[in-house]
Phi, psi and omega in degrees: 000315180298321180295318180296319178297320178296318180297319178297319180297321180293339184249006180287129181296131187286153178293332178298312180295317179297325177296317178295320178298321179296318177299316179300316182293314183293314181288329174298318176297319180296320178294316183297315186272347185072022184295323183288144177295330179244111178299323181297316180296318179297317178296318179302311182291321180295310183293319179297315179296317180295324178295318178295320177301316181293325177296318179296317180294324177301310182290323178299319181298318175302310185294317183294320178294322178296322179301313180288341178277346177129352178271094183279358183278348185296330179294312181297333180280353178086009185289340183269003181267354183066017179276113183296339181285351180272351182290152183296330178228085179302327180298312181289323188277328186237305188297308181297314177302320179294319180298319180294324177296315181296317185278320189231355180065040180229142181277094179288128175291118174282196173156104180195047165257129183272107180266131177275089189298332182292345178275349184258127182251133176106129184295322180298321180296318178298317180296319180294322178301317180289321184285335187302321182297300180296333176295332175294320176296322177299313180298318180298318179297319180295319179294314181300324184266000183308315180299332181284306184282346173270359182055047183241041184271353180297126180090351177278118181303147184304314182298320180291322178297314178296319180298318178296321179298316181290320178297321177297320177302316180297318181293320180292317178297319179297317181295314182296312181298318181295327183275357176296135182281057183251133179308132182098345178253161184298328180300321176291323178299330179291319184268342186306316182300341185263358180270159179290158180302321182297314180297317181299318180295321181289326184277332186311314181295344182277344187307317182295343186255357184301309182296320178299317180297319180298315182287331174296318179296325181291345176283343178284119187310316182296317179293317180300315181297318179296315181301312183286337171296318178295314179300313180297324179295318178296314181295322178298320177296334179267006174091005183259126182276161176299324180298319182293318178289323178296315180293326176298315178295322179298315178293318182302317181270062188295341182282348178263152177286122182285175182274347183091354179286338192243038180295134179247124180296134177263140178288000000 
């Protein structure tokens, strides 16, 4: 009985996560109704809260898949509660990704649930644990863009439409970056179990620098342009135009003077 109670406690959704969800719901309502005096501030709070929710779900997906793969320690570490404060690196998992969204409008892959890989048997299970996180971003992107590809935008307020477009951009960038087969990113985690022991040993020291290398490359104009061409192509396939994602980013960064292309009527 005590063991069952402990297991339930380990999987109880945290009040921190529920609080972030409440902020997302209230600010989403404010964006939809135009209740806020500043559409930009409402979009900023809504998208930031939704982005944090997606980061929590990303890490939860890793942990939950690891649990079913054989790592029973994830519960005791608090990873199944969706509490972002339980991650081994709250800075890497939450603070930096939010900062990157604010500064550059890009979905930085967070990542800091410590999986005890030696407890997991089978290469497919290891690959699935790594893939589970970015697949959550893919699912989030599909949900965000549903009104676009279902052609159900009638009645959706402009500000909310722009906010969804920008949120979808963040999810798509996070999914693409995470799936890159670069040491330290989930994409490498997917293929790593299938590599020879020698290759894994040689690549292992590079893991802490993988993400840094990717972002250094994104500073190169040609690479950056190619990356966002791919992102725009994916979003376009999901029915979201470049104008909508641009206006979402413009509204989100409400402290900057906009171009005037994205004026949202206030009630």
